[in-house]
Structure formats: C-alpha cells, structure tokens
Amino acid sequence: MNQQGVRWTSEQVLALAPDDASRKAGNRLGMAGPWSEAGTSGTGAVWGLCKGSGSRPYQTVVDTTGPAYKCSCPSRKFPCKHALGLLLLWAGDEKAVQAGSAPDWAEEWLEGRRKRAVEKEGSDGDAGAPARSADPEAARRRAERRAGRITAGATELEQRLGDLLRGGLAAAEQSGYGLWEETAARMVDAQAPGLAARVRELGAIPGSGPGWPVRLLEECALIHLLDSAWLGIERLPHPLAAAVRTRVGLTSPAEGPPVRDAWMVLAQYDTSDGKITTRRTWMHGRSSGRTAVILSFGAAGRSPQLALPVGMMIDTELTSHAGAGQLRADLGEQFGTPVPIASPPPGGPVATALDSYGRALRDDPWLDSWPATLTEVIPVPAGDGWQLADADGESALPLTPGTLGRPGLWKLVALSGGGPVTVFGECGHEGFTPLAAWSDDAAETVPLV
C-alpha cells in the first residue's frame, strides 16, 4: 500500500484510460502473468517489468501522486496499456505488487520528478525575481488588431444570417454543407474560432430530421445574439463581456488567487472534433463547495496527457478562468497523495438542478450544459428513452439521447436496482447526461463514461 494505506479500485484505474481499446488492453495486462519485479513504495510509486513481443521487457513506472506515467513502450497514449495493466495489478493483487525499494531505472525518473518539483517551488517563491520580458504596448496592438478582425467577421456573419432569413430557410436544405463551410472558413480568417464552430454546426441541422427549420432558426438566433453582444461588448457588464469573449473564441487566462481544497475528481471524458481531442475533468471542492472543470488537449490521434483518477480526492490548488460562470480552472500545485472520496458531493432534487441551470443561462445564454448533482433520484424508462425521477415522484429529467446507447446507462440502472441513487452529470437543453453515480450502500464512485 502507499503511504496513505490506500490502493485504487479497478474502476478508478480504468477511468484513466484514454479510450476503449486501451481499457481492454489494460485489462488483459492486469494480471501477474506478464509482470516481473513489480513493487510499490511508501510515496505512491508503482513499477514493474512487462513482457512484450521483444526480447527486453517494457519498464513501466507510475507516480500515483500526480498521477504521472513512464513506460519504455512506443505507445503515444497516456497512460499506455502497460501503465493501466500495472495499476490494475496493484489495485487487485497485493501479493503481486508488494512494498519495496524502486529499482534504479524507476528511481531515476522519480528523482527527476522530485527535482523538478523543488525547482518549480523555488521559482514560484522567488518574488524578487524580475518579471518576464514583455512588451505590453505590442500586446495591446495585437489584441486591437484581432478584435478588429473579429468585428469584421461578426458583421459579415450578420449579413449572411440576414440573407438566409430573407431567402427563406428552405434554401438551407438545398445548399448543403458547402455554404456553411465557406462561412465557417471566413470566421476562421477573422480569428473567431468560436463563431466558426457554431456556423459549422448549422450545416448539420437541415439533415437532422423532422423539425429542423425550428432548430435552425433557434441556432441562428443564438448566433445573432452572440454577434450583437460582440458588436456592443463595451456596453456589457464585465462578467457577461467575459463570457462573450470566450464564446467568440478568445482565450481568458486563469486569474485570481488559487483555491486550495480537497478536490473530488467526479468524472472525466474525452471528445474530439477530428483535429483536437479535448478532455474534461469535473472536480468539486469539499470545503469551498465549488465545482470546476479542467480542460486538457491532445493533437489528432493522441490523448491528452493529464489524467486524474475518478473517485479520488486530491489536495490541490485550482485557479479559475473568467467567464462562463468561472467553471473552467487550471490545476496547480498538488499536496500529498490522492485518497478515495468518502461521500458524494452535496446535491438536491431535480427542481434545484433546473433552477441552477436557469441562473447559469441568465449569465451565459450560449451555455450548452451546467454541472449538477441529483440526490434521491431513480432511473426509470419513459417512452423510447429514460429519465431520472425524484424518489417522491414530483419531478423528472429526461436523459440526453446520446446517453441511451452507452453502457453507462445500464451501469446506472444496475446500481439503482429500482431504488434512489445520487448522480452527478451535466444538465442541458436536451436533458441530463449522467457522468458518475453513488448508491446509498457504498461510498464508491461509479463512473458512467
């Protein structure tokens, strides 16, 4: 066991997997057969040699305090299947991974991590060091030039939306993707990737089935609202202006004092647009009561390197970004090793979640979803779908269509067994997407993605 006397569960290890293929391959390596010289230290390190197809076994070491991974295999995934297999072996077989001293090849990497942490701490604490060289005037001019390009792009987009409405929505069905792709390219030229992404989504709406004109008009209205907000951004209150900048595609750096707390890792999942893989990690501060999302990115075909263990609690600092309810945060310094979540985050009934989502929409009308924890809810079938209903039967939230085909739905139904459970997820205009759940009988976090 590590210094906290805690090994992770198999569910927590598998939640780190970058994709299903890695999860399956890691499962196959989570037994003693291919491993030799496996061991663990009192500081959270786990290491082992895994027999592969070559003459030399792969050297795998994991620092669970990060977590961070090192493996001599050629995989570009983080963590690789060997790291997952080693952690599964550590989680399930105490005899196969016993306490001991790290071998030289593992200790060398661990020592390098310790040195870098000390250097970073010294660098952060050197308040007397001169500030990094920067030219504020040049930065201001660059920001003004980009704002000018975005303004030109938003003005052009307004004209194109006006042409669409004057010509009639029926024309959108005949124009196909070409019209929208060309418009999106113009927004990319205007350095407004947020507008480009929304315009690109318009192209798929005419082929989305019955009722598409209504959905197209709704989305056009939201884009018009965003265009208008940008063109009059100097008259908006600061929080809303920050949200508008974020929505058009400007980055907002993390600012303000970091919040140190025991942050619970509630859920983690990846999405991809074909060019970039985005990983979302939801966390909740036990003392601060705040919920935050950490975004990490990987190039096409590569998973993001940041992977936190779902169901664990980390003593760390988070620094929030401006805008969009200040949900997004950057991970800062970590203290100690992660420990399992003792109880689910506080939540409420369906009505409370809807109220929270409504208030968030007031501050950011372009919000897709909002985090919520539902307590005492039961998954029940409803027509062709499912919903989460309050145990007293007062209210219910439909599950999003994308949830219905996932294994997580059946894990949730099995965990409930017809009784109430606590569910964390995202509440949006299409319904509720469950991401993690807890039963009344056990505090263990059950990932649903």
Short mmCIF file of N, CA and C in Angstrom, two decimals, residues 99-197:
data_model
loop_
_atom_site.label_atom_id
_atom_site.label_comp_id
_atom_site.label_asym_id
_atom_site.label_seq_id
_atom_site.Cartn_x
_atom_site.Cartn_y
_atom_site.Cartn_z
N ALA A 99 5.34 -3.92 -1.18
CA ALA A 99 6.16 -2.75 -0.85
C ALA A 99 7.64 -3.10 -0.97
N GLY A 100 8.41 -2.14 -1.44
CA GLY A 100 9.84 -2.36 -1.61
C GLY A 100 10.53 -1.10 -2.07
N SER A 101 11.79 -1.24 -2.46
CA SER A 101 12.58 -0.11 -2.96
C SER A 101 12.55 -0.11 -4.47
N ALA A 102 12.43 1.09 -5.05
CA ALA A 102 12.36 1.20 -6.51
C ALA A 102 13.69 0.82 -7.14
N PRO A 103 13.68 0.10 -8.26
CA PRO A 103 14.93 -0.20 -8.98
C PRO A 103 15.52 1.09 -9.57
N ASP A 104 16.76 1.00 -10.00
CA ASP A 104 17.46 2.21 -10.47
C ASP A 104 16.73 2.90 -11.61
N TRP A 105 16.22 2.12 -12.60
CA TRP A 105 15.58 2.74 -13.76
C TRP A 105 14.32 3.49 -13.37
N ALA A 106 13.60 3.04 -12.34
CA ALA A 106 12.40 3.74 -11.87
C ALA A 106 12.79 4.90 -10.97
N GLU A 107 13.79 4.68 -10.11
CA GLU A 107 14.20 5.72 -9.18
C GLU A 107 14.75 6.94 -9.92
N GLU A 108 15.43 6.70 -11.04
CA GLU A 108 15.98 7.81 -11.82
C GLU A 108 14.87 8.75 -12.29
N TRP A 109 13.77 8.18 -12.78
CA TRP A 109 12.64 9.01 -13.25
C TRP A 109 11.95 9.68 -12.07
N LEU A 110 11.77 8.95 -10.97
CA LEU A 110 11.10 9.53 -9.80
C LEU A 110 11.94 10.66 -9.21
N GLU A 111 13.26 10.48 -9.18
CA GLU A 111 14.12 11.53 -8.64
C GLU A 111 14.06 12.78 -9.53
N GLY A 112 14.00 12.57 -10.84
CA GLY A 112 13.87 13.71 -11.75
C GLY A 112 12.58 14.48 -11.48
N ARG A 113 11.49 13.78 -11.21
CA ARG A 113 10.23 14.47 -10.89
C ARG A 113 10.35 15.26 -9.59
N ARG A 114 11.02 14.67 -8.61
CA ARG A 114 11.17 15.38 -7.33
C ARG A 114 12.01 16.65 -7.51
N LYS A 115 13.07 16.56 -8.31
CA LYS A 115 13.92 17.74 -8.53
C LYS A 115 13.16 18.84 -9.25
N ARG A 116 12.38 18.45 -10.26
CA ARG A 116 11.62 19.47 -10.99
C ARG A 116 10.58 20.13 -10.10
N ALA A 117 9.99 19.36 -9.18
CA ALA A 117 9.00 19.94 -8.27
C ALA A 117 9.66 20.95 -7.34
N VAL A 118 10.87 20.61 -6.85
CA VAL A 118 11.59 21.54 -5.96
C VAL A 118 11.98 22.80 -6.71
N GLU A 119 12.46 22.63 -7.96
CA GLU A 119 12.85 23.80 -8.75
C GLU A 119 11.65 24.70 -9.03
N LYS A 120 10.51 24.08 -9.33
CA LYS A 120 9.31 24.87 -9.61
C LYS A 120 8.87 25.63 -8.37
N GLU A 121 8.96 24.96 -7.21
CA GLU A 121 8.57 25.63 -5.97
C GLU A 121 9.47 26.82 -5.70
N GLY A 122 10.79 26.64 -5.95
CA GLY A 122 11.72 27.74 -5.75
C GLY A 122 11.47 28.88 -6.70
N SER A 123 11.16 28.53 -7.95
CA SER A 123 10.87 29.56 -8.95
C SER A 123 9.62 30.34 -8.60
N ASP A 124 8.57 29.60 -8.13
CA ASP A 124 7.32 30.27 -7.77
C ASP A 124 7.50 31.17 -6.55
N GLY A 125 8.40 30.79 -5.67
CA GLY A 125 8.54 31.56 -4.44
C GLY A 125 9.53 32.71 -4.55
N ASP A 126 10.20 32.86 -5.68
CA ASP A 126 11.19 33.92 -5.86
C ASP A 126 10.50 35.21 -6.25
N ALA A 127 9.92 35.85 -5.23
CA ALA A 127 9.13 37.06 -5.51
C ALA A 127 9.99 38.21 -5.98
N GLY A 128 11.31 38.16 -5.66
CA GLY A 128 12.16 39.26 -6.04
C GLY A 128 12.69 39.17 -7.45
N ALA A 129 12.41 38.07 -8.14
CA ALA A 129 12.91 37.90 -9.49
C ALA A 129 12.24 38.89 -10.43
N PRO A 130 12.98 39.36 -11.43
CA PRO A 130 12.37 40.31 -12.34
C PRO A 130 11.29 39.64 -13.18
N ALA A 131 10.29 40.41 -13.56
CA ALA A 131 9.22 39.87 -14.38
C ALA A 131 9.73 39.50 -15.75
N ARG A 132 9.05 38.50 -16.38
CA ARG A 132 9.45 38.10 -17.72
C ARG A 132 9.34 39.28 -18.67
N SER A 133 10.28 39.33 -19.57
CA SER A 133 10.26 40.42 -20.53
C SER A 133 9.00 40.34 -21.38
N ALA A 134 8.34 41.43 -21.55
CA ALA A 134 7.13 41.50 -22.36
C ALA A 134 6.97 42.94 -22.82
N ASP A 135 6.28 43.08 -23.91
CA ASP A 135 6.03 44.41 -24.44
C ASP A 135 4.52 44.65 -24.37
N PRO A 136 4.05 45.28 -23.29
CA PRO A 136 2.59 45.47 -23.14
C PRO A 136 1.99 46.24 -24.30
N GLU A 137 2.73 47.21 -24.84
CA GLU A 137 2.20 48.01 -25.93
C GLU A 137 2.00 47.16 -27.18
N ALA A 138 2.98 46.27 -27.46
CA ALA A 138 2.84 45.39 -28.61
C ALA A 138 1.68 44.43 -28.41
N ALA A 139 1.53 43.92 -27.18
CA ALA A 139 0.42 43.01 -26.89
C ALA A 139 -0.92 43.74 -27.07
N ARG A 140 -0.98 44.99 -26.64
CA ARG A 140 -2.23 45.75 -26.80
C ARG A 140 -2.57 45.94 -28.27
N ARG A 141 -1.53 46.24 -29.08
CA ARG A 141 -1.79 46.45 -30.52
C ARG A 141 -2.27 45.15 -31.17
N ARG A 142 -1.65 44.02 -30.77
CA ARG A 142 -2.09 42.73 -31.34
C ARG A 142 -3.54 42.44 -30.95
N ALA A 143 -3.89 42.73 -29.69
CA ALA A 143 -5.27 42.49 -29.24
C ALA A 143 -6.25 43.37 -30.01
N GLU A 144 -5.86 44.61 -30.28
CA GLU A 144 -6.75 45.51 -31.02
C GLU A 144 -6.93 45.03 -32.46
N ARG A 145 -5.83 44.58 -33.07
CA ARG A 145 -5.95 44.09 -34.46
C ARG A 145 -6.86 42.87 -34.51
N ARG A 146 -6.72 41.97 -33.55
CA ARG A 146 -7.57 40.78 -33.57
C ARG A 146 -9.03 41.15 -33.31
N ALA A 147 -9.25 42.07 -32.37
CA ALA A 147 -10.63 42.50 -32.10
C ALA A 147 -11.25 43.10 -33.36
N GLY A 148 -10.44 43.85 -34.12
CA GLY A 148 -10.95 44.43 -35.36
C GLY A 148 -11.34 43.36 -36.37
N ARG A 149 -10.52 42.31 -36.47
CA ARG A 149 -10.86 41.22 -37.41
C ARG A 149 -12.13 40.50 -36.97
N ILE A 150 -12.26 40.27 -35.66
CA ILE A 150 -13.48 39.60 -35.18
C ILE A 150 -14.71 40.46 -35.44
N THR A 151 -14.58 41.75 -35.24
CA THR A 151 -15.70 42.65 -35.51
C THR A 151 -16.10 42.58 -36.99
N ALA A 152 -15.10 42.56 -37.88
CA ALA A 152 -15.42 42.44 -39.31
C ALA A 152 -16.09 41.11 -39.60
N GLY A 153 -15.62 40.03 -38.95
CA GLY A 153 -16.23 38.72 -39.16
C GLY A 153 -17.66 38.67 -38.64
N ALA A 154 -17.89 39.25 -37.46
CA ALA A 154 -19.24 39.25 -36.89
C ALA A 154 -20.19 40.06 -37.76
N THR A 155 -19.71 41.17 -38.30
CA THR A 155 -20.56 42.00 -39.19
C THR A 155 -20.92 41.23 -40.45
N GLU A 156 -19.94 40.54 -41.03
CA GLU A 156 -20.21 39.74 -42.24
C GLU A 156 -21.19 38.61 -41.94
N LEU A 157 -21.03 37.98 -40.76
CA LEU A 157 -21.93 36.89 -40.40
C LEU A 157 -23.35 37.40 -40.22
N GLU A 158 -23.51 38.57 -39.65
CA GLU A 158 -24.84 39.16 -39.52
C GLU A 158 -25.49 39.33 -40.89
N GLN A 159 -24.70 39.77 -41.86
CA GLN A 159 -25.24 39.96 -43.22
C GLN A 159 -25.67 38.62 -43.82
N ARG A 160 -24.87 37.60 -43.59
CA ARG A 160 -25.21 36.28 -44.15
C ARG A 160 -26.46 35.69 -43.48
N LEU A 161 -26.59 35.90 -42.17
CA LEU A 161 -27.81 35.43 -41.50
C LEU A 161 -29.03 36.18 -42.03
N GLY A 162 -28.86 37.46 -42.27
CA GLY A 162 -29.96 38.25 -42.83
C GLY A 162 -30.34 37.74 -44.21
N ASP A 163 -29.36 37.41 -45.04
CA ASP A 163 -29.65 36.88 -46.38
C ASP A 163 -30.41 35.57 -46.29
N LEU A 164 -30.02 34.73 -45.29
CA LEU A 164 -30.69 33.43 -45.12
C LEU A 164 -32.17 33.62 -44.80
N LEU A 165 -32.46 34.55 -43.90
CA LEU A 165 -33.84 34.76 -43.50
C LEU A 165 -34.65 35.40 -44.61
N ARG A 166 -34.05 36.31 -45.36
CA ARG A 166 -34.78 36.93 -46.47
C ARG A 166 -35.05 35.91 -47.58
N GLY A 167 -34.13 34.98 -47.80
CA GLY A 167 -34.32 33.99 -48.85
C GLY A 167 -35.19 32.82 -48.42
N GLY A 168 -35.40 32.66 -47.11
CA GLY A 168 -36.22 31.56 -46.62
C GLY A 168 -35.36 30.39 -46.16
N LEU A 169 -35.78 29.74 -45.07
CA LEU A 169 -34.99 28.65 -44.50
C LEU A 169 -34.95 27.43 -45.42
N ALA A 170 -35.95 27.31 -46.32
CA ALA A 170 -35.99 26.14 -47.21
C ALA A 170 -34.73 26.07 -48.06
N ALA A 171 -34.15 27.24 -48.39
CA ALA A 171 -32.95 27.25 -49.22
C ALA A 171 -31.77 26.58 -48.52
N ALA A 172 -31.79 26.58 -47.16
CA ALA A 172 -30.69 25.99 -46.41
C ALA A 172 -30.60 24.49 -46.64
N GLU A 173 -31.75 23.84 -46.89
CA GLU A 173 -31.75 22.40 -47.11
C GLU A 173 -31.09 22.05 -48.45
N GLN A 174 -31.18 22.97 -49.41
CA GLN A 174 -30.63 22.70 -50.74
C GLN A 174 -29.16 23.08 -50.86
N SER A 175 -28.71 23.98 -50.02
CA SER A 175 -27.33 24.45 -50.16
C SER A 175 -26.31 23.48 -49.60
N GLY A 176 -26.75 22.55 -48.71
CA GLY A 176 -25.84 21.56 -48.16
C GLY A 176 -24.78 22.18 -47.24
N TYR A 177 -23.69 21.42 -47.06
CA TYR A 177 -22.64 21.87 -46.14
C TYR A 177 -21.79 22.99 -46.74
N GLY A 178 -21.75 23.08 -48.08
CA GLY A 178 -20.82 23.99 -48.72
C GLY A 178 -20.95 25.42 -48.25
N LEU A 179 -22.20 25.91 -48.18
CA LEU A 179 -22.43 27.29 -47.76
C LEU A 179 -21.87 27.52 -46.37
N TRP A 180 -22.15 26.59 -45.45
CA TRP A 180 -21.73 26.80 -44.06
C TRP A 180 -20.23 26.62 -43.90
N GLU A 181 -19.64 25.68 -44.63
CA GLU A 181 -18.20 25.50 -44.52
C GLU A 181 -17.46 26.75 -45.00
N GLU A 182 -17.97 27.34 -46.09
CA GLU A 182 -17.33 28.55 -46.59
C GLU A 182 -17.48 29.70 -45.60
N THR A 183 -18.67 29.79 -44.97
CA THR A 183 -18.88 30.84 -43.96
C THR A 183 -17.99 30.60 -42.75
N ALA A 184 -17.88 29.32 -42.34
CA ALA A 184 -17.03 29.00 -41.19
C ALA A 184 -15.57 29.36 -41.49
N ALA A 185 -15.14 29.11 -42.73
CA ALA A 185 -13.76 29.46 -43.11
C ALA A 185 -13.53 30.96 -43.00
N ARG A 186 -14.56 31.74 -43.33
CA ARG A 186 -14.43 33.19 -43.20
C ARG A 186 -14.26 33.59 -41.73
N MET A 187 -14.96 32.89 -40.84
CA MET A 187 -14.83 33.18 -39.41
C MET A 187 -13.45 32.77 -38.89
N VAL A 188 -12.89 31.69 -39.44
CA VAL A 188 -11.52 31.31 -39.07
C VAL A 188 -10.56 32.40 -39.50
N ASP A 189 -10.76 32.92 -40.72
CA ASP A 189 -9.92 34.04 -41.19
C ASP A 189 -10.04 35.25 -40.27
N ALA A 190 -11.24 35.41 -39.69
CA ALA A 190 -11.47 36.55 -38.79
C ALA A 190 -10.95 36.27 -37.38
N GLN A 191 -10.28 35.12 -37.21
CA GLN A 191 -9.72 34.73 -35.90
C GLN A 191 -10.80 34.62 -34.83
N ALA A 192 -11.97 34.12 -35.22
CA ALA A 192 -13.08 33.90 -34.30
C ALA A 192 -13.47 32.42 -34.34
N PRO A 193 -12.65 31.53 -33.75
CA PRO A 193 -12.95 30.09 -33.84
C PRO A 193 -14.26 29.71 -33.18
N GLY A 194 -14.70 30.47 -32.18
CA GLY A 194 -15.98 30.16 -31.55
C GLY A 194 -17.14 30.36 -32.51
N LEU A 195 -17.10 31.45 -33.27
CA LEU A 195 -18.15 31.68 -34.28
C LEU A 195 -18.06 30.63 -35.39
N ALA A 196 -16.83 30.28 -35.77
CA ALA A 196 -16.66 29.27 -36.83
C ALA A 196 -17.28 27.94 -36.43
N ALA A 197 -17.07 27.53 -35.18
CA ALA A 197 -17.62 26.25 -34.72
C ALA A 197 -19.14 26.26 -34.74
#
